[in-house]
CSV table of C-alpha atoms in Angstrom, one decimal:
chain,number,residue,atom,x,y,z
A,1,MET,CA,-6.3,53.0,-22.8
A,2,THR,CA,-3.0,53.0,-21.1
A,3,ASP,CA,-2.1,53.0,-17.4
A,4,HIS,CA,0.0,56.2,-16.7
A,5,LYS,CA,1.8,54.4,-13.8
A,6,THR,CA,3.1,51.6,-16.0
A,7,ASP,CA,3.5,53.2,-19.4
A,8,PRO,CA,6.9,55.1,-19.5
A,9,MET,CA,5.7,57.0,-22.6
A,10,ALA,CA,2.8,58.5,-20.7
A,11,ASP,CA,5.1,60.2,-18.2
A,12,PRO,CA,7.1,63.0,-19.9
A,13,GLY,CA,9.7,62.9,-17.1
A,14,ALA,CA,10.3,59.1,-17.4
A,15,ASP,CA,13.6,57.8,-18.9
A,16,PRO,CA,12.7,56.2,-22.3
A,17,ALA,CA,15.8,54.0,-22.2
A,18,GLU,CA,14.7,52.4,-18.9
A,19,PRO,CA,12.7,49.2,-19.5
A,20,PRO,CA,9.4,48.7,-17.7
A,21,GLU,CA,9.5,46.8,-14.5
A,22,ILE,CA,8.9,43.1,-14.9
A,23,HIS,CA,7.5,40.9,-12.1
A,24,PHE,CA,8.2,37.2,-12.1
A,25,GLU,CA,6.1,34.8,-10.1
A,26,GLU,CA,7.8,31.6,-9.1
A,27,GLN,CA,5.6,28.5,-9.3
A,28,GLU,CA,5.6,26.2,-6.3
A,29,ILE,CA,7.3,22.9,-7.0
A,30,ASP,CA,4.8,20.1,-6.5
A,31,LEU,CA,6.3,16.6,-6.0
A,32,SER,CA,3.0,15.0,-4.9
A,33,ASP,CA,2.8,13.0,-8.2
A,34,LEU,CA,6.0,11.2,-7.6
A,35,ARG,CA,5.8,7.5,-6.5
A,36,TRP,CA,8.3,5.1,-5.0
A,37,ASP,CA,9.1,3.5,-8.4
A,38,ASP,CA,10.2,7.0,-9.6
A,39,SER,CA,13.1,6.9,-7.2
A,40,LEU,CA,15.1,4.6,-9.5
A,41,VAL,CA,15.4,7.4,-12.0
A,42,PHE,CA,17.0,9.7,-9.4
A,43,VAL,CA,19.3,7.0,-8.2
A,44,ILE,CA,20.6,6.2,-11.7
A,45,PHE,CA,20.8,9.9,-12.5
A,46,TRP,CA,23.0,10.7,-9.5
A,47,VAL,CA,25.2,7.6,-10.2
A,48,LEU,CA,25.5,8.9,-13.8
A,49,ALA,CA,26.4,12.4,-12.5
A,50,PHE,CA,29.1,10.9,-10.2
A,51,VAL,CA,30.6,8.9,-13.1
A,52,VAL,CA,30.6,11.9,-15.4
A,53,PHE,CA,32.3,14.0,-12.7
A,54,LEU,CA,34.8,11.3,-12.1
A,55,GLN,CA,35.6,11.1,-15.8
A,56,PHE,CA,36.0,14.9,-16.0
A,57,PHE,CA,38.1,15.0,-12.8
A,58,THR,CA,40.5,12.2,-13.8
A,59,ARG,CA,40.9,13.5,-17.4
A,60,TYR,CA,41.3,17.2,-16.9
A,61,VAL,CA,42.6,17.5,-13.3
A,62,LEU,CA,44.6,14.3,-12.8
A,63,ASN,CA,45.5,14.1,-16.5
A,64,ASP,CA,45.0,10.3,-16.3
A,65,SER,CA,41.5,9.3,-17.4
A,66,LEU,CA,39.8,6.2,-16.2
A,67,GLY,CA,38.9,4.1,-19.2
A,68,TRP,CA,35.7,2.6,-18.0
A,69,THR,CA,33.8,5.9,-17.2
A,70,GLU,CA,32.8,6.7,-20.8
A,71,GLU,CA,31.2,3.4,-21.5
A,72,ILE,CA,29.5,3.2,-18.1
A,73,ALA,CA,28.2,6.7,-18.5
A,74,ARG,CA,26.7,5.8,-21.9
A,75,PHE,CA,24.9,2.8,-20.4
A,76,LEU,CA,23.7,4.8,-17.4
A,77,LEU,CA,22.3,7.5,-19.7
A,78,ILE,CA,20.3,4.7,-21.4
A,79,GLY,CA,19.1,3.7,-18.0
A,80,VAL,CA,18.0,7.2,-17.1
A,81,THR,CA,16.2,7.6,-20.4
A,82,PHE,CA,14.1,4.4,-20.2
A,83,THR,CA,13.3,4.7,-16.5
A,84,GLY,CA,12.3,8.3,-17.1
A,85,ALA,CA,10.1,7.1,-20.0
A,86,ILE,CA,8.3,4.8,-17.5
A,87,MET,CA,7.5,7.9,-15.4
A,88,ALA,CA,6.3,9.8,-18.4
A,89,VAL,CA,4.0,6.9,-19.5
A,90,ARG,CA,2.5,6.7,-15.9
A,91,LYS,CA,1.9,10.4,-15.8
A,92,GLN,CA,0.8,10.6,-19.4
A,93,SER,CA,3.2,13.4,-20.1
A,94,HIS,CA,4.9,12.2,-23.4
A,95,ILE,CA,4.9,14.8,-26.1
A,96,ALA,CA,1.7,14.8,-28.1
A,97,VAL,CA,0.1,17.1,-30.7
A,98,GLU,CA,-3.2,18.2,-29.2
A,99,PHE,CA,-3.9,21.3,-31.4
A,100,LEU,CA,-6.4,19.7,-33.8
A,101,TYR,CA,-8.5,18.2,-31.0
A,102,ARG,CA,-9.9,21.6,-30.1
A,103,TRP,CA,-12.1,21.4,-33.2
A,104,ILE,CA,-13.1,17.7,-32.9
A,105,PRO,CA,-16.4,17.0,-31.1
A,106,ARG,CA,-16.1,15.1,-27.9
A,107,THR,CA,-17.3,11.8,-29.5
A,108,GLY,CA,-14.4,12.1,-31.9
A,109,ARG,CA,-12.0,12.7,-29.1
A,110,ILE,CA,-13.2,9.6,-27.3
A,111,VAL,CA,-12.6,7.5,-30.4
A,112,ALA,CA,-9.2,9.1,-31.0
A,113,GLN,CA,-8.2,8.4,-27.4
A,114,ALA,CA,-9.2,4.7,-27.7
A,115,ILE,CA,-7.2,4.4,-30.9
A,116,ILE,CA,-4.2,6.1,-29.4
A,117,ASP,CA,-4.4,3.9,-26.3
A,118,LEU,CA,-4.5,0.8,-28.5
A,119,ILE,CA,-1.5,1.9,-30.6
A,120,THR,CA,0.4,2.8,-27.4
A,121,VAL,CA,-0.1,-0.5,-25.7
A,122,GLY,CA,0.7,-2.4,-28.9
A,123,PHE,CA,3.8,-0.3,-29.6
A,124,PHE,CA,5.2,-0.8,-26.1
A,125,GLY,CA,4.3,-4.4,-26.1
A,126,LEU,CA,6.1,-4.9,-29.5
A,127,LEU,CA,9.2,-3.1,-28.2
A,128,THR,CA,9.2,-5.3,-25.2
A,129,TRP,CA,9.2,-8.4,-27.3
A,130,LEU,CA,11.8,-7.1,-29.7
A,131,THR,CA,14.1,-6.0,-26.9
A,132,VAL,CA,13.8,-9.5,-25.2
A,133,GLN,CA,14.8,-11.0,-28.5
A,134,LEU,CA,17.8,-8.7,-28.8
A,135,ALA,CA,18.8,-9.3,-25.2
A,136,GLY,CA,18.6,-13.1,-25.6
A,137,ARG,CA,20.8,-13.0,-28.7
A,138,THR,CA,23.5,-10.7,-27.3
A,139,ARG,CA,26.7,-12.5,-26.3
A,140,GLN,CA,29.1,-9.6,-26.2
A,141,MET,CA,30.8,-8.3,-23.1
A,142,MET,CA,31.3,-4.6,-22.3
A,143,VAL,CA,34.6,-3.3,-23.5
A,144,SER,CA,35.9,-1.7,-20.3
A,145,ILE,CA,34.5,-4.1,-17.7
A,146,ASP,CA,33.8,-7.8,-17.7
A,147,VAL,CA,30.0,-7.6,-17.7
A,148,PRO,CA,27.6,-8.9,-20.4
A,149,LYS,CA,26.2,-6.2,-22.6
A,150,SER,CA,22.9,-8.1,-22.6
A,151,TYR,CA,22.3,-6.8,-19.0
A,152,VAL,CA,21.6,-3.4,-20.5
A,153,TYR,CA,19.2,-4.8,-23.0
A,154,TRP,CA,17.4,-6.8,-20.3
A,155,PHE,CA,17.0,-3.7,-18.3
A,156,VAL,CA,15.5,-1.9,-21.3
A,157,ALA,CA,13.2,-4.8,-21.9
A,158,VAL,CA,11.9,-4.6,-18.3
A,159,CYS,CA,11.4,-0.8,-18.8
A,160,PHE,CA,9.4,-1.4,-21.9
A,161,ALA,CA,7.3,-4.1,-20.1
A,162,VAL,CA,6.5,-1.6,-17.3
A,163,MET,CA,5.6,1.0,-19.9
A,164,THR,CA,3.3,-1.5,-21.5
A,165,LEU,CA,1.7,-2.2,-18.1
A,166,TYR,CA,1.2,1.6,-17.4
A,167,ALA,CA,-0.2,2.2,-20.9
A,168,LEU,CA,-2.7,-0.6,-20.4
A,169,ILE,CA,-3.7,0.8,-17.0
A,170,ASN,CA,-4.2,4.2,-18.6
A,171,ALA,CA,-6.2,2.8,-21.4
A,172,VAL,CA,-8.5,0.9,-18.9
A,173,ARG,CA,-8.9,4.1,-16.9
A,174,HIS,CA,-9.8,6.1,-20.0
A,175,LEU,CA,-12.4,3.5,-20.9
A,176,ARG,CA,-13.8,3.2,-17.4
A,177,THR,CA,-14.1,7.0,-16.7
A,178,GLY,CA,-14.7,8.2,-20.2
A,179,SER,CA,-12.4,11.1,-19.7
A,180,SER,CA,-8.7,11.9,-20.2
A,181,LYS,CA,-6.4,14.9,-20.9
A,182,LEU,CA,-7.3,14.5,-24.6
A,183,ILE,CA,-11.0,14.0,-24.2
A,184,ASP,CA,-11.6,16.7,-21.6
A,185,PRO,CA,-8.6,19.0,-21.6
A,186,HIS,CA,-10.4,21.6,-19.5
A,187,LEU,CA,-10.7,19.2,-16.6
A,188,HIS,CA,-6.9,18.4,-16.6
A,189,ALA,CA,-5.6,22.0,-17.3
A,190,GLU,CA,-4.6,22.7,-13.7
A,191,GLY,CA,-1.0,23.8,-13.5
A,192,VAL,CA,-0.6,24.0,-17.3
A,193,PRO,CA,0.4,27.5,-18.4
A,194,ARG,CA,-2.0,29.1,-20.9
A,195,MET,CA,-0.5,30.0,-24.3
A,196,ASP,CA,-3.3,32.3,-25.5
């Protein structure tokens, strides 16, 4: 059954070439889940934006490019990536395939969540250790400025250590409460658009 007000084919006088009216609803932006340690991502991002703009301006407007902007932009992009990953671990918003969990009983989801938490903590802990090893062995200087390249690796190692800490906090929370986005998706579905 069609609604004669919205169906252009139901009205013989309606223009068939005119598309139906579409209404968009803007979702309110909610920044309540941001914390003070997330501000580092925004600071690094805006410094990166300034360096990239400076590179563009000096290369294409002044026709005399600054040599250090490309390398520094690359390292700042690494900084944005890993500090953003800290935020994603804290908010448990990394990409995950949750499709199969619809058909697994709740007990199976609890076991799967425990295994995932164990793997996540171990993975971030291993990456912390490997990055510390890499940073300790790096003796090179940056090409464009006289700063040790190991500073970048030490920064990444600190990011991995913080990710390990947040992953451990999440794992303890899942064990203590017996619930998570994976175990009880219906309890954590607020603000998530439906696909069905």
